[in-house]
């Protein structure tokens, strides 16, 4: 018992009460010591892995899907075929590439998600939901699964599409493009590998990684968009103020590819691309394209020894006048004179014989996306040193694209 406690603390406390308080304090201290000793000896339980990152509200975990096979890898994501474990539905699962991002969620992914949420159309691939993994850099887009992409299909078909089938495909593509443009969305990467097709002949536009909302008045945007082979001449010449006409040029290139079964302008680099365009369509003049000389790259890329007249009619000499007229209107050098998607849908091409085929009449094709090996690679943006050379005739030759 400690009798040296200051009197001020125990002035009104008896000796028995003071002894009781001190015994209680010693008991509590001993109990704490025992607990600390037990904690040091007890093993630390493992932390279970998270199935989803909690701050991403409303997103379920990717574990609800079972991956079936890899489909393809692009600049902005890796696409796999997957199955919903609960419903059995087969979907396309796109993991966004976020590993190298230092400034948060990439703007390209935000634009793609926003565009897919805005564009709900039968001929635009449907975004079903977003799911997440166990870390911040694992975000997935769950989209409807479509069996084919047009590029692979064109490379593997033994017989070409019928003219009535090409009309049906073009009608669907233009309907989707018109829907996007009416909602102020410019896709900026239309090409055959971004066109998906079901076994029932239904076309769906995919890959909105470069899509952008535009407005009036127009604002400057980067000209480094659209895969080279499908890039409009105003973009090649460096235009930063442009509109939906860049998509219509790409649609024209797709139309030509459906007719020829080879890309129309398979350039190796920008200079070669411009040269190919001018050789076929004729070099631009101030009368045909007012103001083109003021574009940033016109001085270096705009000079060409190409003829002044177009040879498109000779290249497509076996097509009807209506087919050629619509193709010429899509591949007009001057973007201000290029046909719009709405006007293209009203073109006489779709009313002359043969009429567009019903999608149900399309034959079934083996699906490369379901696991079969692809025979032709999709034309991502070609490397500047790529040595690919496509034939300029009508017959198709299988090539390896780097």
mmCIF file of C-alpha atoms in Angstrom, residues 102-364:
data_model
loop_
_atom_site.group_PDB
_atom_site.id
_atom_site.type_symbol
_atom_site.label_atom_id
_atom_site.label_comp_id
_atom_site.label_asym_id
_atom_site.label_seq_id
_atom_site.Cartn_x
_atom_site.Cartn_y
_atom_site.Cartn_z
ATOM 1 C CA UNK A 102 -1.386 8.194 -64.616
ATOM 2 C CA UNK A 103 -4.155 10.768 -64.761
ATOM 3 C CA UNK A 104 -7.245 8.780 -63.870
ATOM 4 C CA UNK A 105 -9.779 7.148 -66.172
ATOM 5 C CA UNK A 106 -8.767 7.601 -69.859
ATOM 6 C CA UNK A 107 -10.827 10.076 -71.853
ATOM 7 C CA UNK A 108 -11.114 7.612 -74.764
ATOM 8 C CA UNK A 109 -12.845 5.073 -72.519
ATOM 9 C CA UNK A 110 -15.160 7.710 -71.073
ATOM 10 C CA UNK A 111 -16.129 8.785 -74.594
ATOM 11 C CA UNK A 112 -16.717 5.196 -75.668
ATOM 12 C CA UNK A 113 -18.959 4.491 -72.682
ATOM 13 C CA UNK A 114 -20.862 7.748 -73.155
ATOM 14 C CA UNK A 115 -21.351 7.159 -76.887
ATOM 15 C CA UNK A 116 -22.576 3.591 -76.365
ATOM 16 C CA UNK A 117 -25.005 4.754 -73.693
ATOM 17 C CA UNK A 118 -26.331 7.477 -76.005
ATOM 18 C CA UNK A 119 -26.506 5.338 -79.149
ATOM 19 C CA UNK A 120 -29.211 2.719 -78.617
ATOM 20 C CA UNK A 121 -29.923 1.380 -82.086
ATOM 21 C CA UNK A 122 -30.500 -2.083 -83.631
ATOM 22 C CA UNK A 123 -27.370 -1.640 -85.774
ATOM 23 C CA UNK A 124 -25.052 -0.390 -83.029
ATOM 24 C CA UNK A 125 -23.512 -2.903 -80.633
ATOM 25 C CA UNK A 126 -25.304 -2.812 -77.281
ATOM 26 C CA UNK A 127 -23.494 -1.989 -74.041
ATOM 27 C CA UNK A 128 -25.093 -4.164 -71.350
ATOM 28 C CA UNK A 129 -23.192 -3.115 -68.236
ATOM 29 C CA UNK A 130 -19.849 -2.231 -66.682
ATOM 30 C CA UNK A 131 -18.185 -4.698 -64.333
ATOM 31 C CA UNK A 132 -15.006 -4.410 -62.305
ATOM 32 C CA UNK A 133 -12.191 -6.619 -61.059
ATOM 33 C CA UNK A 134 -10.314 -6.606 -57.782
ATOM 34 C CA UNK A 135 -8.169 -3.557 -58.548
ATOM 35 C CA UNK A 136 -8.772 -0.045 -59.836
ATOM 36 C CA UNK A 137 -7.241 -0.784 -63.246
ATOM 37 C CA UNK A 138 -9.597 -3.653 -64.067
ATOM 38 C CA UNK A 139 -12.728 -2.263 -65.685
ATOM 39 C CA UNK A 140 -14.731 -4.187 -68.275
ATOM 40 C CA UNK A 141 -17.417 -3.325 -70.804
ATOM 41 C CA UNK A 142 -19.986 -6.081 -71.221
ATOM 42 C CA UNK A 143 -21.442 -5.939 -74.732
ATOM 43 C CA UNK A 144 -23.640 -8.155 -76.822
ATOM 44 C CA UNK A 145 -21.700 -10.871 -78.620
ATOM 45 C CA UNK A 146 -21.797 -10.744 -82.420
ATOM 46 C CA UNK A 147 -20.432 -13.685 -84.401
ATOM 47 C CA UNK A 148 -18.457 -11.992 -87.183
ATOM 48 C CA UNK A 149 -16.535 -8.893 -88.120
ATOM 49 C CA UNK A 150 -16.806 -7.788 -91.715
ATOM 50 C CA UNK A 151 -13.068 -7.739 -92.407
ATOM 51 C CA UNK A 152 -12.544 -11.358 -91.397
ATOM 52 C CA UNK A 153 -15.691 -12.405 -93.209
ATOM 53 C CA UNK A 154 -14.598 -10.782 -96.470
ATOM 54 C CA UNK A 155 -11.252 -12.560 -96.222
ATOM 55 C CA UNK A 156 -12.721 -16.002 -95.603
ATOM 56 C CA UNK A 157 -15.751 -16.049 -97.908
ATOM 57 C CA UNK A 158 -15.436 -18.357 -100.903
ATOM 58 C CA UNK A 159 -18.000 -16.394 -102.876
ATOM 59 C CA UNK A 160 -18.612 -12.639 -102.681
ATOM 60 C CA UNK A 161 -21.720 -10.998 -101.307
ATOM 61 C CA UNK A 162 -24.549 -10.664 -103.813
ATOM 62 C CA UNK A 163 -25.415 -7.135 -104.922
ATOM 63 C CA UNK A 164 -28.716 -7.399 -103.051
ATOM 64 C CA UNK A 165 -26.796 -8.381 -99.907
ATOM 65 C CA UNK A 166 -24.368 -5.468 -100.266
ATOM 66 C CA UNK A 167 -27.365 -3.145 -100.500
ATOM 67 C CA UNK A 168 -28.805 -4.619 -97.315
ATOM 68 C CA UNK A 169 -25.478 -4.186 -95.519
ATOM 69 C CA UNK A 170 -25.080 -0.592 -96.706
ATOM 70 C CA UNK A 171 -28.648 0.229 -95.720
ATOM 71 C CA UNK A 172 -28.021 -0.978 -92.174
ATOM 72 C CA UNK A 173 -24.661 0.810 -91.894
ATOM 73 C CA UNK A 174 -26.119 4.086 -93.114
ATOM 74 C CA UNK A 175 -29.109 3.777 -90.775
ATOM 75 C CA UNK A 176 -26.766 3.441 -87.787
ATOM 76 C CA UNK A 177 -24.509 6.272 -88.985
ATOM 77 C CA UNK A 178 -27.519 8.550 -89.532
ATOM 78 C CA UNK A 179 -28.708 7.737 -86.005
ATOM 79 C CA UNK A 180 -25.296 8.669 -84.554
ATOM 80 C CA UNK A 181 -25.012 11.874 -86.545
ATOM 81 C CA UNK A 182 -28.532 12.905 -85.568
ATOM 82 C CA UNK A 183 -27.376 12.661 -81.945
ATOM 83 C CA UNK A 184 -24.230 14.699 -82.586
ATOM 84 C CA UNK A 185 -21.868 11.736 -82.423
ATOM 85 C CA UNK A 186 -19.059 11.325 -84.947
ATOM 86 C CA UNK A 187 -17.516 7.830 -84.833
ATOM 87 C CA UNK A 188 -14.096 8.667 -86.328
ATOM 88 C CA UNK A 189 -13.007 5.054 -86.853
ATOM 89 C CA UNK A 190 -15.430 3.367 -89.222
ATOM 90 C CA UNK A 191 -13.837 0.431 -91.043
ATOM 91 C CA UNK A 192 -14.759 -3.136 -91.958
ATOM 92 C CA UNK A 193 -13.122 -4.594 -88.842
ATOM 93 C CA UNK A 194 -15.355 -2.370 -86.688
ATOM 94 C CA UNK A 195 -18.487 -3.651 -88.407
ATOM 95 C CA UNK A 196 -19.887 -6.767 -86.760
ATOM 96 C CA UNK A 197 -22.439 -9.075 -88.360
ATOM 97 C CA UNK A 198 -24.667 -11.735 -86.884
ATOM 98 C CA UNK A 199 -25.457 -15.031 -88.553
ATOM 99 C CA UNK A 200 -28.825 -13.490 -89.408
ATOM 100 C CA UNK A 201 -27.270 -10.766 -91.573
ATOM 101 C CA UNK A 202 -27.646 -7.972 -89.004
ATOM 102 C CA UNK A 203 -24.799 -5.417 -89.054
ATOM 103 C CA UNK A 204 -23.730 -3.608 -85.889
ATOM 104 C CA UNK A 205 -21.203 -0.783 -85.602
ATOM 105 C CA UNK A 206 -18.675 -1.324 -82.803
ATOM 106 C CA UNK A 207 -15.570 0.191 -81.178
ATOM 107 C CA UNK A 208 -16.434 3.734 -80.145
ATOM 108 C CA UNK A 209 -12.991 4.401 -78.651
ATOM 109 C CA UNK A 210 -12.444 7.417 -80.922
ATOM 110 C CA UNK A 211 -16.064 8.596 -80.977
ATOM 111 C CA UNK A 212 -16.642 12.220 -80.083
ATOM 112 C CA UNK A 213 -19.588 14.500 -79.483
ATOM 113 C CA UNK A 214 -19.566 17.542 -81.753
ATOM 114 C CA UNK A 215 -21.638 20.687 -81.875
ATOM 115 C CA UNK A 216 -22.452 23.941 -83.582
ATOM 116 C CA UNK A 217 -20.341 26.026 -83.780
ATOM 117 C CA UNK A 218 -17.690 23.454 -84.523
ATOM 118 C CA UNK A 219 -14.642 23.184 -82.321
ATOM 119 C CA UNK A 220 -11.124 22.100 -83.198
ATOM 120 C CA UNK A 221 -10.410 18.371 -82.803
ATOM 121 C CA UNK A 222 -7.362 16.257 -83.533
ATOM 122 C CA UNK A 223 -6.826 15.160 -87.127
ATOM 123 C CA UNK A 224 -5.011 11.989 -86.016
ATOM 124 C CA UNK A 225 -8.135 9.845 -86.065
ATOM 125 C CA UNK A 226 -9.551 7.109 -88.295
ATOM 126 C CA UNK A 227 -7.466 4.168 -89.465
ATOM 127 C CA UNK A 228 -5.268 5.331 -92.333
ATOM 128 C CA UNK A 229 -6.965 3.344 -95.100
ATOM 129 C CA UNK A 230 -10.337 4.916 -94.265
ATOM 130 C CA UNK A 231 -9.157 8.427 -93.383
ATOM 131 C CA UNK A 232 -10.762 11.352 -95.204
ATOM 132 C CA UNK A 233 -8.539 13.668 -97.293
ATOM 133 C CA UNK A 234 -9.283 16.697 -95.098
ATOM 134 C CA UNK A 235 -7.884 14.795 -92.101
ATOM 135 C CA UNK A 236 -4.815 13.735 -94.060
ATOM 136 C CA UNK A 237 -4.225 17.379 -94.955
ATOM 137 C CA UNK A 238 -4.384 18.314 -91.268
ATOM 138 C CA UNK A 239 -7.881 19.771 -90.829
ATOM 139 C CA UNK A 240 -8.777 20.240 -87.156
ATOM 140 C CA UNK A 241 -12.289 21.548 -87.754
ATOM 141 C CA UNK A 242 -14.391 18.815 -89.343
ATOM 142 C CA UNK A 243 -17.740 17.098 -88.965
ATOM 143 C CA UNK A 244 -19.706 14.001 -89.899
ATOM 144 C CA UNK A 245 -18.309 14.100 -93.439
ATOM 145 C CA UNK A 246 -15.232 12.204 -92.190
ATOM 146 C CA UNK A 247 -17.505 9.275 -91.298
ATOM 147 C CA UNK A 248 -19.145 9.378 -94.718
ATOM 148 C CA UNK A 249 -15.748 9.118 -96.420
ATOM 149 C CA UNK A 250 -15.081 5.997 -94.335
ATOM 150 C CA UNK A 251 -18.489 4.597 -95.320
ATOM 151 C CA UNK A 252 -17.551 5.172 -98.967
ATOM 152 C CA UNK A 253 -14.319 3.217 -98.461
ATOM 153 C CA UNK A 254 -16.314 0.415 -96.817
ATOM 154 C CA UNK A 255 -18.796 0.428 -99.721
ATOM 155 C CA UNK A 256 -15.939 0.079 -102.200
ATOM 156 C CA UNK A 257 -14.399 -2.728 -100.142
ATOM 157 C CA UNK A 258 -17.667 -4.656 -100.156
ATOM 158 C CA UNK A 259 -17.761 -4.345 -103.943
ATOM 159 C CA UNK A 260 -14.085 -5.150 -104.552
ATOM 160 C CA UNK A 261 -13.364 -7.430 -101.564
ATOM 161 C CA UNK A 262 -10.101 -5.535 -101.071
ATOM 162 C CA UNK A 263 -9.435 -2.150 -99.423
ATOM 163 C CA UNK A 264 -9.734 0.726 -101.878
ATOM 164 C CA UNK A 265 -6.873 2.860 -100.499
ATOM 165 C CA UNK A 266 -4.396 0.593 -98.628
ATOM 166 C CA UNK A 267 -1.726 3.232 -98.065
ATOM 167 C CA UNK A 268 1.551 2.521 -96.293
ATOM 168 C CA UNK A 269 1.862 5.984 -94.755
ATOM 169 C CA UNK A 270 0.211 9.389 -95.054
ATOM 170 C CA UNK A 271 2.024 10.467 -98.221
ATOM 171 C CA UNK A 272 1.212 7.193 -99.955
ATOM 172 C CA UNK A 273 -2.399 7.393 -98.782
ATOM 173 C CA UNK A 274 -2.871 10.886 -100.229
ATOM 174 C CA UNK A 275 -1.179 9.817 -103.452
ATOM 175 C CA UNK A 276 -3.496 6.820 -103.872
ATOM 176 C CA UNK A 277 -6.587 8.953 -103.286
ATOM 177 C CA UNK A 278 -5.546 11.632 -105.775
ATOM 178 C CA UNK A 279 -4.491 9.084 -108.414
ATOM 179 C CA UNK A 280 -7.957 7.515 -108.375
ATOM 180 C CA UNK A 281 -10.147 10.570 -107.750
ATOM 181 C CA UNK A 282 -8.026 13.283 -109.364
ATOM 182 C CA UNK A 283 -5.996 15.956 -107.619
ATOM 183 C CA UNK A 284 -7.950 18.719 -105.880
ATOM 184 C CA UNK A 285 -8.319 22.149 -107.425
ATOM 185 C CA UNK A 286 -9.582 25.428 -105.927
ATOM 186 C CA UNK A 287 -12.729 24.987 -108.019
ATOM 187 C CA UNK A 288 -13.447 21.447 -106.799
ATOM 188 C CA UNK A 289 -12.362 22.075 -103.226
ATOM 189 C CA UNK A 290 -12.228 25.755 -102.267
ATOM 190 C CA UNK A 291 -9.881 26.506 -99.389
ATOM 191 C CA UNK A 292 -8.013 23.202 -99.348
ATOM 192 C CA UNK A 293 -4.679 24.972 -99.898
ATOM 193 C CA UNK A 294 -5.034 26.606 -96.463
ATOM 194 C CA UNK A 295 -4.950 23.244 -94.668
ATOM 195 C CA UNK A 296 -1.746 22.637 -92.650
ATOM 196 C CA UNK A 297 -0.418 19.710 -94.714
ATOM 197 C CA UNK A 298 -1.569 20.907 -98.123
ATOM 198 C CA UNK A 299 1.842 22.323 -99.006
ATOM 199 C CA UNK A 300 3.625 19.014 -98.384
ATOM 200 C CA UNK A 301 0.977 16.350 -99.048
ATOM 201 C CA UNK A 302 -1.303 18.238 -101.413
ATOM 202 C CA UNK A 303 1.228 18.424 -104.224
ATOM 203 C CA UNK A 304 0.789 15.407 -106.426
ATOM 204 C CA UNK A 305 1.514 14.338 -109.968
ATOM 205 C CA UNK A 306 -1.902 12.706 -110.063
ATOM 206 C CA UNK A 307 -4.211 13.337 -113.019
ATOM 207 C CA UNK A 308 -6.797 16.074 -112.771
ATOM 208 C CA UNK A 309 -9.695 13.761 -113.666
ATOM 209 C CA UNK A 310 -11.164 10.879 -111.660
ATOM 210 C CA UNK A 311 -10.778 7.299 -112.882
ATOM 211 C CA UNK A 312 -13.331 5.911 -110.428
ATOM 212 C CA UNK A 313 -15.740 5.038 -113.237
ATOM 213 C CA UNK A 314 -13.094 2.919 -114.924
ATOM 214 C CA UNK A 315 -12.227 1.147 -111.669
ATOM 215 C CA UNK A 316 -15.905 0.310 -111.058
ATOM 216 C CA UNK A 317 -16.893 -0.080 -114.689
ATOM 217 C CA UNK A 318 -18.895 -3.240 -113.978
ATOM 218 C CA UNK A 319 -21.286 -1.560 -111.549
ATOM 219 C CA UNK A 320 -24.553 0.226 -112.308
ATOM 220 C CA UNK A 321 -24.764 3.984 -112.762
ATOM 221 C CA UNK A 322 -26.675 4.324 -109.481
ATOM 222 C CA UNK A 323 -24.003 2.349 -107.604
ATOM 223 C CA UNK A 324 -21.239 4.487 -109.063
ATOM 224 C CA UNK A 325 -23.112 7.717 -108.393
ATOM 225 C CA UNK A 326 -23.554 6.946 -104.693
ATOM 226 C CA UNK A 327 -19.916 5.887 -104.404
ATOM 227 C CA UNK A 328 -18.771 9.113 -106.075
ATOM 228 C CA UNK A 329 -20.922 11.200 -103.729
ATOM 229 C CA UNK A 330 -19.396 9.477 -100.700
ATOM 230 C CA UNK A 331 -15.838 9.780 -102.010
ATOM 231 C CA UNK A 332 -16.043 13.473 -102.876
ATOM 232 C CA UNK A 333 -12.799 15.257 -101.971
ATOM 233 C CA UNK A 334 -14.574 18.393 -100.790
ATOM 234 C CA UNK A 335 -16.227 17.493 -97.446
ATOM 235 C CA UNK A 336 -18.814 20.254 -97.880
ATOM 236 C CA UNK A 337 -20.132 18.489 -100.996
ATOM 237 C CA UNK A 338 -19.954 14.952 -99.635
ATOM 238 C CA UNK A 339 -23.311 13.198 -99.318
ATOM 239 C CA UNK A 340 -24.864 12.902 -95.855
ATOM 240 C CA UNK A 341 -26.039 9.625 -94.334
ATOM 241 C CA UNK A 342 -29.685 10.703 -94.524
ATOM 242 C CA UNK A 343 -29.434 11.616 -98.216
ATOM 243 C CA UNK A 344 -27.557 8.392 -98.956
ATOM 244 C CA UNK A 345 -30.434 6.362 -97.510
ATOM 245 C CA UNK A 346 -32.766 8.077 -100.006
ATOM 246 C CA UNK A 347 -30.492 7.383 -102.985
ATOM 247 C CA UNK A 348 -31.917 5.608 -106.018
ATOM 248 C CA UNK A 349 -29.295 2.887 -105.487
ATOM 249 C CA UNK A 350 -31.583 1.294 -102.904
ATOM 250 C CA UNK A 351 -34.676 1.341 -105.123
ATOM 251 C CA UNK A 352 -33.264 -0.037 -108.365
ATOM 252 C CA UNK A 353 -33.173 -3.767 -109.052
ATOM 253 C CA UNK A 354 -32.064 -5.873 -107.280
ATOM 254 C CA UNK A 355 -33.645 -4.568 -104.100
ATOM 255 C CA UNK A 356 -31.867 -4.978 -100.755
ATOM 256 C CA UNK A 357 -32.025 -8.561 -99.508
ATOM 257 C CA UNK A 358 -33.806 -9.354 -96.271
ATOM 258 C CA UNK A 359 -31.232 -10.083 -93.526
ATOM 259 C CA UNK A 360 -32.846 -13.467 -92.846
ATOM 260 C CA UNK A 361 -31.837 -14.578 -96.345
ATOM 261 C CA UNK A 362 -28.107 -14.313 -95.567
ATOM 262 C CA UNK A 363 -26.332 -17.637 -95.306
ATOM 263 C CA UNK A 364 -24.653 -18.749 -92.094
#
